Coordinates of C-alpha atoms in Angstrom, one line a residue:
X1 CA -62.3 -61.3 91.7
X2 CA -60.7 -57.9 91.3
X3 CA -61.7 -55.2 88.9
X4 CA -59.1 -55.9 86.2
X5 CA -59.7 -59.6 86.2
X6 CA -63.4 -59.0 85.6
X7 CA -62.6 -56.7 82.7
X8 CA -60.6 -59.4 81.0
X9 CA -63.8 -61.2 80.0
X10 CA -66.6 -58.8 80.8
X11 CA -68.2 -55.4 80.1
X12 CA -68.8 -53.6 83.3
X13 CA -71.4 -50.8 83.9
X14 CA -70.4 -47.8 86.0
X15 CA -72.5 -45.2 87.7
X16 CA -73.5 -41.8 86.4
X17 CA -73.4 -38.2 87.7
X18 CA -73.5 -37.2 91.3
X19 CA -73.7 -33.4 91.0
X20 CA -76.6 -33.6 88.5
X21 CA -78.8 -35.2 91.1
X22 CA -77.7 -32.7 93.8
X23 CA -78.2 -29.7 91.5
X24 CA -81.4 -28.7 93.3
X25 CA -79.3 -27.7 96.3
X26 CA -77.7 -24.9 94.3
X27 CA -74.9 -24.8 91.7
X28 CA -72.4 -23.1 94.0
X29 CA -72.7 -25.7 96.7
X30 CA -69.9 -28.0 97.8
X31 CA -71.4 -31.4 97.0
X32 CA -68.4 -33.2 98.6
X33 CA -69.3 -31.7 102.0
X34 CA -72.6 -33.5 101.7
X35 CA -70.7 -36.6 102.8
X36 CA -70.8 -35.1 106.2
X37 CA -74.1 -33.1 106.2
X38 CA -76.3 -35.0 103.8
X39 CA -75.0 -38.6 104.0
X40 CA -78.4 -40.1 103.4
X41 CA -78.7 -38.3 100.0
X42 CA -75.3 -39.6 98.9
X43 CA -76.2 -43.1 100.1
X44 CA -79.5 -43.0 98.2
X45 CA -77.8 -41.9 95.0
X46 CA -75.4 -44.8 95.2
X47 CA -78.3 -47.2 95.8
X48 CA -80.2 -45.8 92.9
X49 CA -77.3 -46.4 90.5
X50 CA -76.7 -49.9 91.9
X51 CA -80.3 -50.8 91.5
X52 CA -80.2 -49.4 87.9
X53 CA -77.4 -51.9 87.1
X54 CA -74.1 -50.2 88.0
X55 CA -71.5 -52.7 89.0
X56 CA -68.9 -50.0 89.6
X57 CA -69.6 -46.8 91.7
X58 CA -67.4 -43.9 92.5
X59 CA -67.1 -42.1 95.9
X60 CA -68.4 -38.6 96.2
X61 CA -64.9 -37.1 96.3
X62 CA -64.4 -35.6 92.8
X63 CA -63.3 -32.2 94.4
X64 CA -62.5 -33.4 97.9
X65 CA -58.9 -32.1 97.8
X66 CA -57.3 -29.2 99.7
X67 CA -57.2 -26.9 96.7
X68 CA -60.9 -27.2 95.8
X69 CA -62.2 -27.5 99.3
X70 CA -60.4 -24.3 100.2
X71 CA -62.7 -22.4 97.9
X72 CA -65.5 -23.2 100.5
X73 CA -63.3 -22.8 103.6
X74 CA -63.3 -26.5 104.0
X75 CA -59.6 -27.2 103.4
X76 CA -59.2 -28.7 106.9
X77 CA -61.9 -31.3 106.2
X78 CA -60.1 -33.2 103.5
X79 CA -59.6 -36.3 105.7
X80 CA -63.1 -36.3 107.1
X81 CA -64.8 -35.8 103.8
X82 CA -62.9 -38.6 102.0
X83 CA -63.2 -41.1 104.9
X84 CA -66.9 -40.6 105.1
X85 CA -67.3 -40.8 101.3
X86 CA -65.8 -44.3 101.3
X87 CA -67.8 -45.3 104.3
X88 CA -71.1 -44.3 102.6
X89 CA -70.2 -46.1 99.3
X90 CA -69.3 -49.3 101.2
X91 CA -72.6 -49.1 103.1
X92 CA -74.5 -48.8 99.8
X93 CA -72.5 -51.4 97.8
X94 CA -73.6 -54.9 97.2
X95 CA -71.2 -57.8 97.5
X96 CA -70.1 -57.6 93.9
X97 CA -69.9 -53.8 93.7
X98 CA -66.5 -52.2 92.9
X99 CA -65.8 -48.9 94.6
X100 CA -63.6 -46.3 92.9
X101 CA -62.1 -43.4 94.7
X102 CA -62.9 -40.4 92.4
X103 CA -60.2 -37.7 92.1
X104 CA -61.0 -34.9 89.7
X105 CA -58.6 -32.7 87.7
X106 CA -57.4 -29.4 89.1
X107 CA -56.7 -27.3 86.0
X108 CA -59.4 -25.7 84.0
X109 CA -59.1 -22.6 81.9
X110 CA -56.7 -20.8 84.2
X111 CA -53.8 -23.2 84.0
X112 CA -51.4 -20.8 85.7
X113 CA -53.6 -20.5 88.8
X114 CA -52.1 -23.7 90.3
X115 CA -48.6 -25.1 89.8
X116 CA -47.8 -28.7 89.2
X117 CA -46.0 -28.9 92.6
X118 CA -49.2 -27.7 94.3
X119 CA -51.3 -30.2 92.4
X120 CA -49.0 -33.1 93.4
X121 CA -49.0 -32.0 97.1
X122 CA -52.8 -31.8 97.2
X123 CA -53.3 -35.0 95.2
X124 CA -51.1 -37.0 97.5
X125 CA -53.0 -36.0 100.6
X126 CA -56.4 -37.0 99.1
X127 CA -54.9 -40.2 97.6
X128 CA -53.6 -41.3 101.1
X129 CA -57.0 -41.0 102.7
X130 CA -58.8 -42.8 100.0
X131 CA -56.3 -45.7 99.9
X132 CA -56.3 -45.9 103.7
X133 CA -60.1 -46.5 103.7
X134 CA -59.8 -49.4 101.3
X135 CA -61.1 -48.9 97.8
X136 CA -61.1 -51.1 94.6
X137 CA -59.5 -48.5 92.3
X138 CA -58.6 -44.9 91.7
X139 CA -60.7 -43.0 89.1
X140 CA -58.8 -40.0 87.7
X141 CA -61.5 -38.1 85.8
X142 CA -62.1 -34.8 83.9
X143 CA -58.5 -34.0 83.2
X144 CA -58.1 -31.5 80.3
X145 CA -54.4 -30.8 80.8
X146 CA -52.2 -33.7 79.7
X147 CA -49.2 -32.6 81.8
X148 CA -51.3 -32.7 84.9
X149 CA -52.8 -36.1 84.2
X150 CA -49.5 -37.7 83.3
X151 CA -48.1 -36.3 86.6
X152 CA -50.8 -37.7 88.9
X153 CA -50.8 -41.1 87.1
X154 CA -47.2 -41.5 88.0
X155 CA -47.9 -40.7 91.6
X156 CA -50.9 -43.0 91.8
X157 CA -49.0 -45.9 90.2
X158 CA -46.1 -45.3 92.6
X159 CA -48.3 -45.1 95.8
X160 CA -51.4 -47.2 95.1
X161 CA -51.7 -51.0 94.9
X162 CA -55.1 -50.8 93.3
X163 CA -56.1 -50.3 89.6
X164 CA -55.7 -46.8 88.3
X165 CA -58.3 -45.5 85.8
X166 CA -57.1 -42.3 83.9
X167 CA -59.5 -40.3 81.8
X168 CA -59.1 -37.3 79.6
X169 CA -61.8 -34.7 78.9
X170 CA -61.8 -33.2 75.4
X171 CA -62.8 -29.7 74.4
X172 CA -62.9 -31.0 70.8
X173 CA -63.4 -34.5 69.5
X174 CA -60.3 -36.5 68.8
X175 CA -57.7 -34.0 70.1
X176 CA -56.3 -33.0 73.5
X177 CA -56.1 -29.4 74.6
X178 CA -52.5 -29.2 73.6
X179 CA -53.3 -30.1 70.0
X180 CA -52.0 -33.7 70.1
X181 CA -54.3 -36.6 69.2
X182 CA -56.2 -38.3 72.0
X183 CA -54.9 -41.7 70.8
X184 CA -51.4 -40.6 71.6
X185 CA -52.4 -39.3 75.0
X186 CA -54.0 -42.6 75.9
X187 CA -50.9 -44.5 74.7
X188 CA -48.8 -42.3 77.0
X189 CA -51.1 -43.1 79.9
X190 CA -50.7 -46.8 79.3
X191 CA -46.9 -46.4 79.1
X192 CA -47.0 -44.7 82.6
X193 CA -48.9 -47.7 84.0
X194 CA -52.5 -46.7 83.9
X195 CA -54.6 -49.9 84.0
X196 CA -57.7 -48.4 82.4
X197 CA -57.6 -45.4 80.1
X198 CA -60.4 -43.4 78.5
X199 CA -62.6 -40.3 78.2
X200 CA -65.2 -38.7 80.3
X201 CA -67.3 -35.5 80.5
X202 CA -67.6 -32.6 78.1
X203 CA -68.7 -34.7 75.1
X204 CA -72.0 -36.5 74.6
X205 CA -72.1 -40.1 73.3
X206 CA -71.9 -39.1 69.6
X207 CA -68.6 -37.2 69.7
X208 CA -67.2 -39.6 72.3
X209 CA -67.8 -42.5 69.9
X210 CA -66.3 -40.5 67.1
X211 CA -63.2 -40.1 69.2
X212 CA -62.9 -43.8 70.1
X213 CA -63.2 -44.7 66.4
X214 CA -59.6 -43.4 66.1
X215 CA -58.3 -45.1 69.2
X216 CA -56.7 -48.5 68.8
X217 CA -57.1 -51.2 71.5
X218 CA -54.4 -50.8 74.1
X219 CA -51.7 -53.4 74.4
X220 CA -52.2 -53.9 78.2
X221 CA -54.8 -51.5 79.5
X222 CA -58.6 -51.5 79.1
X223 CA -60.7 -48.6 77.7
X224 CA -63.4 -46.7 79.6
X225 CA -66.0 -44.1 78.6
X226 CA -68.2 -41.9 80.7
X227 CA -70.0 -39.5 78.3
X228 CA -72.2 -36.6 79.2
X229 CA -75.9 -36.9 78.6
X230 CA -75.9 -34.4 75.8
X231 CA -74.9 -30.9 75.1
X232 CA -76.2 -28.4 77.6
X233 CA -79.3 -26.3 77.0
X234 CA -80.5 -23.2 78.9
X235 CA -84.2 -23.4 79.9
X236 CA -86.1 -21.1 82.3
X237 CA -82.9 -19.8 83.9
X238 CA -81.4 -23.3 84.5
X239 CA -78.9 -25.4 82.6
X240 CA -80.4 -28.7 81.6
X241 CA -79.4 -31.8 79.7
X242 CA -81.7 -33.5 77.1
X243 CA -83.8 -36.3 78.6
X244 CA -82.4 -39.0 76.4
X245 CA -81.8 -42.0 78.6
X246 CA -83.1 -44.5 76.0
X247 CA -80.5 -43.2 73.5
X248 CA -77.8 -44.5 75.8
X249 CA -78.9 -48.1 75.1
X250 CA -77.7 -48.0 71.5
X251 CA -74.8 -45.8 72.3
X252 CA -73.4 -48.3 74.8
X253 CA -73.4 -51.0 72.1
X254 CA -71.4 -48.8 69.8
X255 CA -68.9 -48.0 72.6
X256 CA -68.5 -51.7 73.2
X257 CA -67.8 -52.1 69.4
X258 CA -65.0 -49.6 69.8
X259 CA -63.4 -51.7 72.5
X260 CA -64.7 -50.0 75.6
X261 CA -65.1 -52.3 78.6
X262 CA -66.0 -49.9 81.4
X263 CA -69.0 -47.7 80.6
X264 CA -70.7 -45.1 82.8
X265 CA -72.0 -41.6 82.6
X266 CA -70.9 -38.1 83.5
X267 CA -72.7 -34.8 83.7
X268 CA -76.5 -35.0 83.1
X269 CA -76.7 -38.7 83.4
X270 CA -79.0 -40.3 85.9
X271 CA -80.0 -43.8 87.0
X272 CA -82.2 -44.0 83.9
X273 CA -79.2 -43.6 81.7
X274 CA -77.3 -46.2 83.6
X275 CA -80.2 -48.6 83.4
X276 CA -80.2 -48.1 79.6
X277 CA -76.5 -48.8 79.4
X278 CA -76.9 -52.0 81.5
X279 CA -79.7 -53.2 79.2
X280 CA -77.7 -52.3 76.1
X281 CA -74.5 -54.2 77.0
X282 CA -76.2 -57.2 78.6
X283 CA -74.8 -60.4 77.0
X284 CA -72.1 -58.5 75.0
X285 CA -68.6 -59.7 75.1
X286 CA -65.5 -57.5 74.9
X287 CA -64.0 -57.0 71.4
X288 CA -60.4 -58.1 71.0
X289 CA -60.0 -56.7 67.5
X290 CA -61.3 -53.5 65.9
X291 CA -60.9 -51.5 62.7
X292 CA -59.4 -48.2 63.6
X293 CA -60.4 -45.3 61.4
X294 CA -57.4 -43.3 60.2
X295 CA -56.9 -40.0 61.9
X296 CA -58.4 -37.3 59.9
X297 CA -55.7 -35.6 57.7
X298 CA -54.4 -32.7 59.6
X299 CA -55.2 -29.4 58.0
X300 CA -51.9 -28.0 56.8
X301 CA -50.9 -25.3 59.3
X302 CA -49.6 -22.5 57.1
X303 CA -46.8 -20.3 58.3
X304 CA -47.7 -16.9 59.8
X305 CA -47.9 -13.9 57.6
X306 CA -44.6 -12.2 57.1
X307 CA -44.7 -8.7 58.5
X308 CA -42.8 -5.9 56.7
X309 CA -41.3 -4.8 60.0
X310 CA -39.5 -6.9 62.6
X311 CA -41.5 -7.4 65.9
X312 CA -40.9 -4.8 68.7
X313 CA -39.2 -7.3 70.9
X314 CA -36.6 -7.8 68.2
X315 CA -36.2 -4.1 67.4
X316 CA -35.6 -3.2 71.1
X317 CA -32.8 -5.8 71.3
X318 CA -30.9 -4.2 68.5
X319 CA -31.4 -0.4 69.1
X320 CA -33.2 2.2 71.1
X321 CA -36.9 1.8 70.6
X322 CA -39.7 4.2 71.5
X323 CA -43.3 3.3 71.9
X324 CA -46.0 5.8 72.9
X325 CA -49.3 5.3 74.6
X326 CA -52.2 7.5 73.4
X327 CA -55.5 6.6 74.8
X328 CA -58.4 6.4 72.4
X329 CA -61.2 9.0 73.0
X330 CA -64.1 8.5 75.4
X331 CA -66.3 10.2 72.8
X332 CA -66.7 10.1 69.0
X333 CA -64.6 13.2 68.2
X334 CA -61.4 11.6 66.9
X335 CA -59.7 14.5 65.1
X336 CA -57.4 15.4 68.0
X337 CA -56.4 11.7 68.5
X338 CA -55.3 11.3 64.8
X339 CA -53.5 14.6 64.9
X340 CA -51.5 13.5 67.9
X341 CA -50.8 10.1 66.4
X342 CA -49.4 11.7 63.2
X343 CA -47.3 14.1 65.2
X344 CA -45.8 11.2 67.1
X345 CA -45.2 9.3 63.8
X346 CA -43.4 12.3 62.4
X347 CA -41.3 12.4 65.6
X348 CA -40.2 8.8 64.9
X349 CA -41.9 6.3 67.2
X350 CA -41.8 2.6 66.6
X351 CA -45.4 2.0 67.6
X352 CA -48.4 3.7 69.0
X353 CA -49.9 1.7 71.8
X354 CA -53.6 2.0 73.0
X355 CA -55.1 0.7 76.2
X356 CA -58.1 -1.5 76.3
X357 CA -60.6 0.6 78.3
X358 CA -58.1 1.6 80.9
X359 CA -59.3 2.1 84.5
X360 CA -62.4 0.2 83.4
X361 CA -63.9 3.2 81.5
X362 CA -65.3 2.8 78.0
X363 CA -63.4 4.3 75.1
X364 CA -63.5 3.8 71.3
X365 CA -62.3 0.3 70.6
X366 CA -58.6 0.2 70.4
X367 CA -58.8 -2.4 67.6
X368 CA -60.9 -0.1 65.5
X369 CA -58.5 2.8 66.0
X370 CA -55.5 0.5 65.4
X371 CA -56.9 -0.6 62.1
X372 CA -57.4 3.0 61.0
X373 CA -53.9 4.0 62.1
X374 CA -52.4 1.0 60.3
X375 CA -54.4 1.2 57.0
X376 CA -54.9 5.0 56.7
X377 CA -52.0 6.6 58.5
X378 CA -49.2 4.0 58.2
X379 CA -48.7 3.9 62.0
X380 CA -47.8 0.6 63.6
X381 CA -50.3 -0.1 66.4
X382 CA -49.7 -2.0 69.6
X383 CA -53.0 -3.0 71.2
X384 CA -53.7 -3.9 74.8
X385 CA -55.9 -6.8 75.5
X386 CA -57.5 -7.2 78.9
X387 CA -59.1 -10.3 80.4
X388 CA -61.7 -8.2 82.1
X389 CA -64.2 -7.6 79.3
X390 CA -64.2 -10.8 77.2
X391 CA -64.8 -14.4 78.1
X392 CA -62.7 -17.3 76.7
X393 CA -64.8 -17.4 73.6
X394 CA -64.6 -13.7 73.0
X395 CA -60.8 -13.6 73.6
X396 CA -60.2 -16.3 71.0
X397 CA -62.5 -14.6 68.5
X398 CA -60.7 -11.3 69.2
X399 CA -57.3 -12.7 68.6
X400 CA -58.3 -14.3 65.3
X401 CA -59.8 -10.9 64.3
X402 CA -56.6 -9.1 65.1
X403 CA -54.6 -11.6 63.0
X404 CA -57.0 -11.2 60.2
X405 CA -56.4 -7.4 60.4
X406 CA -52.7 -7.9 60.4
X407 CA -52.3 -6.5 63.9
X408 CA -49.8 -8.6 65.7
X409 CA -48.2 -6.4 68.3
X410 CA -50.1 -6.9 71.6
X411 CA -49.9 -6.3 75.3
X412 CA -51.6 -8.9 77.5
X413 CA -53.0 -7.5 80.8
X414 CA -55.5 -8.8 83.3
X415 CA -57.2 -5.4 83.5
X416 CA -58.5 -3.1 86.2
X417 CA -61.7 -4.5 87.9
X418 CA -65.0 -3.0 86.7
X419 CA -65.9 -1.6 90.1
X420 CA -63.2 1.1 89.8
X421 CA -64.5 2.4 86.5
X422 CA -67.5 4.4 85.2
X423 CA -69.8 1.5 85.6
X424 CA -69.0 -0.2 88.9
X425 CA -72.0 -2.5 88.5
X426 CA -70.6 -4.0 85.3
X427 CA -69.3 -7.6 85.4
X428 CA -65.6 -8.4 85.3
X429 CA -65.1 -11.6 83.4
X430 CA -61.6 -12.9 84.1
X431 CA -62.0 -16.3 82.5
X432 CA -58.2 -16.0 82.0
X433 CA -55.4 -14.2 83.7
X434 CA -52.8 -12.3 81.7
X435 CA -50.5 -15.4 82.0
X436 CA -53.2 -17.6 80.5
X437 CA -53.8 -15.1 77.8
X438 CA -50.1 -15.0 76.9
X439 CA -50.0 -18.8 76.8
X440 CA -53.0 -18.9 74.5
X441 CA -51.5 -16.4 72.1
X442 CA -48.3 -18.5 71.9
X443 CA -50.4 -21.5 71.2
X444 CA -52.0 -19.5 68.4
X445 CA -48.5 -18.9 67.1
X446 CA -48.2 -22.6 66.7
X447 CA -51.5 -22.7 64.8
X448 CA -53.5 -24.4 67.6
X449 CA -56.6 -23.0 69.2
X450 CA -57.2 -23.1 73.0
X451 CA -59.2 -26.3 72.6
X452 CA -56.5 -28.0 70.6
X453 CA -58.1 -27.6 67.2
X454 CA -56.0 -26.4 64.2
X455 CA -56.3 -22.8 63.2
X456 CA -55.1 -23.6 59.7
X457 CA -52.4 -21.0 59.9
X458 CA -49.9 -19.8 62.6
X459 CA -50.3 -16.3 64.0
X460 CA -47.4 -14.1 64.6
X461 CA -48.2 -12.3 67.8
X462 CA -45.3 -10.5 69.5
X463 CA -46.5 -10.5 73.1
X464 CA -45.7 -7.8 75.6
X465 CA -46.5 -8.2 79.3
X466 CA -47.0 -5.6 82.0
X467 CA -44.5 -5.1 84.8
X468 CA -45.2 -2.9 87.8
X469 CA -41.9 -2.2 89.8
X470 CA -43.8 0.2 92.1
X471 CA -44.2 -2.4 94.8
X472 CA -42.7 -3.0 98.2
X473 CA -41.2 -6.3 97.3
X474 CA -39.4 -6.0 93.9
X475 CA -38.1 -9.6 94.1
X476 CA -41.7 -10.9 94.2
X477 CA -42.6 -8.7 91.2
X478 CA -39.6 -10.1 89.3
X479 CA -40.6 -13.6 90.2
X480 CA -44.0 -12.9 88.5
X481 CA -42.1 -11.6 85.4
X482 CA -40.2 -14.9 85.2
X483 CA -43.5 -16.8 85.3
X484 CA -44.8 -14.6 82.4
X485 CA -41.6 -15.4 80.5
X486 CA -42.4 -19.1 81.0
X487 CA -45.9 -18.5 79.7
X488 CA -44.3 -17.0 76.6
X489 CA -43.9 -13.2 77.1
X490 CA -41.5 -11.7 74.5
X491 CA -40.9 -8.4 76.4
X492 CA -42.1 -6.2 79.2
X493 CA -43.6 -2.7 79.5
X494 CA -43.4 -1.1 82.9
X495 CA -45.7 1.2 84.8
X496 CA -44.4 4.8 84.7
X497 CA -41.3 5.3 87.0
X498 CA -40.5 8.6 88.6
X499 CA -37.3 7.7 90.4
X500 CA -33.8 7.3 88.8
X501 CA -32.6 5.1 91.7
X502 CA -35.6 2.8 91.2
X503 CA -34.6 2.4 87.5
X504 CA -31.2 1.2 88.6
X505 CA -32.8 -1.3 91.0
X506 CA -35.1 -2.6 88.3
X507 CA -32.0 -3.2 86.1
X508 CA -30.1 -5.0 88.8
X509 CA -33.1 -7.2 89.6
X510 CA -33.8 -8.1 85.9
X511 CA -30.4 -8.2 84.2
X512 CA -30.3 -11.9 84.4
X513 CA -33.4 -12.1 82.2
X514 CA -33.1 -12.4 78.4
X515 CA -36.2 -10.5 77.5
X516 CA -36.1 -6.7 76.9
X517 CA -37.9 -4.1 79.0
X518 CA -39.5 -0.8 78.0
X519 CA -39.3 1.6 80.9
X520 CA -42.4 3.7 81.3
X521 CA -42.1 7.5 81.6
X522 CA -45.1 9.7 81.9
X523 CA -44.8 13.5 81.6
X524 CA -46.8 15.4 84.2
X525 CA -49.3 18.2 83.3
X526 CA -49.6 20.0 86.6
X527 CA -49.2 19.6 90.4
X528 CA -52.8 18.5 90.6
X529 CA -52.1 15.7 88.1
X530 CA -48.9 14.7 90.0
X531 CA -50.7 14.6 93.3
X532 CA -53.6 12.5 91.8
X533 CA -51.2 10.0 90.2
X534 CA -49.2 9.7 93.4
X535 CA -52.1 9.3 95.9
X536 CA -54.9 7.7 93.9
X537 CA -53.7 5.7 90.9
X538 CA -52.6 2.1 91.7
X539 CA -49.1 1.3 90.7
X540 CA -47.7 4.8 90.4
X541 CA -45.5 6.5 92.9
X542 CA -43.7 9.9 92.6
X543 CA -40.7 11.1 94.6
X544 CA -41.1 13.8 97.2
X545 CA -38.7 15.9 95.1
X546 CA -40.9 15.8 92.0
X547 CA -44.0 16.6 94.0
X548 CA -42.3 19.6 95.5
X549 CA -41.1 20.8 92.2
X550 CA -44.5 20.6 90.6
X551 CA -46.1 22.1 93.7
X552 CA -43.8 25.1 93.4
X553 CA -45.0 25.9 89.9
X554 CA -48.7 25.0 90.3
X555 CA -49.9 28.5 89.5
X556 CA -47.8 28.9 86.3
X557 CA -48.9 26.5 83.5
X558 CA -46.0 27.4 81.2
X559 CA -43.4 26.8 83.9
X560 CA -45.2 23.6 85.0
X561 CA -44.8 22.3 81.4
X562 CA -41.0 23.2 81.4
X563 CA -40.5 21.4 84.7
X564 CA -42.5 18.4 83.5
X565 CA -40.3 18.1 80.4
X566 CA -37.1 18.6 82.4
X567 CA -38.2 15.8 84.8
X568 CA -39.0 13.5 81.9
X569 CA -35.7 14.2 80.2
X570 CA -33.8 13.4 83.4
X571 CA -35.7 10.1 83.7
X572 CA -34.9 9.3 80.0
X573 CA -31.2 9.9 80.6
X574 CA -31.2 7.4 83.5
X575 CA -33.4 4.9 81.6
X576 CA -31.1 4.8 78.6
X577 CA -28.1 4.0 80.8
X578 CA -29.7 0.6 81.5
X579 CA -32.4 -0.1 78.9
X580 CA -33.0 0.3 75.2
X581 CA -36.8 0.5 75.4
X582 CA -38.6 3.8 76.3
X583 CA -42.4 3.7 76.8
X584 CA -43.9 7.2 76.9
X585 CA -47.4 7.5 78.3
X586 CA -49.3 10.5 77.0
X587 CA -51.2 12.3 79.8
X588 CA -54.7 13.1 78.7
X589 CA -54.4 14.4 75.1
X590 CA -51.1 16.3 75.7
X591 CA -49.2 14.6 72.9
X592 CA -47.1 17.8 72.7
X593 CA -45.3 16.6 75.8
X594 CA -44.6 13.1 74.5
X595 CA -43.5 14.5 71.1
X596 CA -40.9 16.6 73.0
X597 CA -39.7 13.5 74.8
X598 CA -39.5 11.5 71.6
X599 CA -37.4 14.3 70.0
X600 CA -35.1 14.3 73.1
X601 CA -34.5 10.6 72.9
X602 CA -33.6 10.8 69.2
X603 CA -31.3 13.8 69.8
X604 CA -29.6 12.0 72.6
X605 CA -29.1 9.0 70.4
X606 CA -27.6 11.1 67.6
X607 CA -25.2 12.7 70.0
X608 CA -24.1 9.3 71.4
X609 CA -23.8 7.9 67.8
X610 CA -21.7 10.9 66.7
X611 CA -19.4 10.5 69.7
X612 CA -18.9 6.8 68.8
X613 CA -18.1 7.6 65.2
X614 CA -15.4 10.1 66.2

C-alpha cells in the first residue's frame, strides 16, 4: 500500500533529526557527505528511528544539492551523495517502511543570494537523482520563503510520480515570512498539487499546535507536522535543546486532534522523541472534522507618519537637489561638526547625510547625531545603515528606532569589512546584504516585520542605495542597480566621480531606469589627498589630468584650494547636464569646500532659471 493510501485511515510516525545526532562531529561539517564517508553512522541512525517506531524515514539529503554542497567544495558529488543516501535508507528500512527523499529549502535570511532560476536548476538535478533511485515520496522541508516553496512544488508535481510533502517553516506562529496567514499558504500548496502539507522546524510543539489550531482540514491533501524539540538554549559553549522526549507523547495526541496524520520531529528530536510520539498516537484514528479557531484579529496597520517634507527621491525628480555628506567625529568634540552642518543648512542643502562608521572605523553614532540635527538644528538627516555591524535582530531594532525618532531618509549599504578599519580583529556580521536590507525596509513600509509579524503601523522609509560606477564593467554595475530597484530602492547615490566623460557614460547606461541618481562629487584638499584617494581608496578613480593639476600646486595650499573648487565646479557643470541630484562628499572637516560647491549649484540654477524666464 502506498503512503497516501495508508494516510487515508492511519496516523503515521516519521523519524526525527539527523543533524542533531551528528552534531558531535562539528557544526560546520557537511553531514550529507557522511553518506559517503560515514555510511554506518547514517545507517545506525535510520535503524534507531525505525526501532523507536518510525514508519516513515527521510534520506540524509536535506542539503545535498549543488548550491549547498558547493559551500564545502562538494558540488560535483551531488549524484553520488544522493544515490548513496537512498541506498543506505533502503538497507536500513523494514518491509513496511516508507522512504522520503529529503530536499531542504535554499533561501534563508539573504534571499537575494540565490535567484529562483538558480534554485530551480539545482532542485531539478537533485530531484532527478532521488527519483532515479526509487523513493516513496519527496519531502520538501524547512522552506521559509513562500515563493520558493510554491516554485519547487510545481516542479516536483510535474516531474515526480510519487507523493509530494511540502512544509513551511515559520519565524512566528500562524504567519508566513511575507506576512500572510499560514492557512492560506497551505491552501495554495494544495492547489498546486502537494499531497501532504504542513509545518516543520523553528517552532516547538506548543507554537506548532497553536498554528494548526487555525488551519482547516485540507480538501484533498493530508497534514504533517515535524516540530523542533524546544527552543534552543546555550550551555557550556554549545547549543542544546531541552530533554523533553516524554512531552512529545501528549503533544502528538494534540496534533492528531488538529488533523495531522504524519508526525515526526525536526531539530533536537531523537529516537526517544519518536518513541514517545509512536506511543502517543497508538490506536488513534485520523480526525475528519475539527473546530477551527478563528484567525486572531489582525492588528490594524496604521498609515505611516506624514512627513512635513516630501522624500528625497521625490524632490530630486522635480528639481535640482543637493545632499552633503559630513562624517560624524571620531572623538567627542562635536562643535566643529555642528558648525559645519549649520553652514551647509544656510547654504541651502536638502539633507545632511552621515556614514555608518565608514571604512570600518568607529565614529559617533550617526543616529544620535541625526536626532540632534533634526530636533535642535532643523536639519534633515539622511543616515547610512551598514549590514556589517548589526545582526538581523539589531537591524530590525535599529529600523524601528529610526522610525520612532522620525528619521525616514536612509541609505542601505553592505559596509566595508572590519579588517580594513581601526580594529581588523572585529567581527563583520553581514546577516543581510544591502539588497536584503532594502527589501526589509520596504516590508516595514507595509507594516510587516521580517518574520511576517505586524508592526502595527507602516514606516515611511525613503531608501537610497549605493552605486559605484568606478568599475571596469559598467554594464555589470548597472545590472546590480536593476536588482536593487527590484528589491525596492527609491534612488541611488554614487561614489565620487572625477571624470566628465564617465558621467556621460553613467547617464547613457542608466537613462532607461526610472529611479533618480545623485552624482557624487568630492572636493580635494591637496595632492596628497588626491593621490591617496586614487591609489588606496576602493571605488575612487581620478583622471591623470586632475592628478597633474593637484601635483603642480602641492606646495601652495591656497592655490590647491582654488584648483580643487575649480575641478568640483567643472564636475558639477557636467553632472547637471544629465542629472538633477548632486551628492557632495565633505573631505575631512573641510565643510568650507562643500559650502562653496553648494553655493555654485544654486547660483547656476538661478542663472538657468533667469534665462528660462526671459
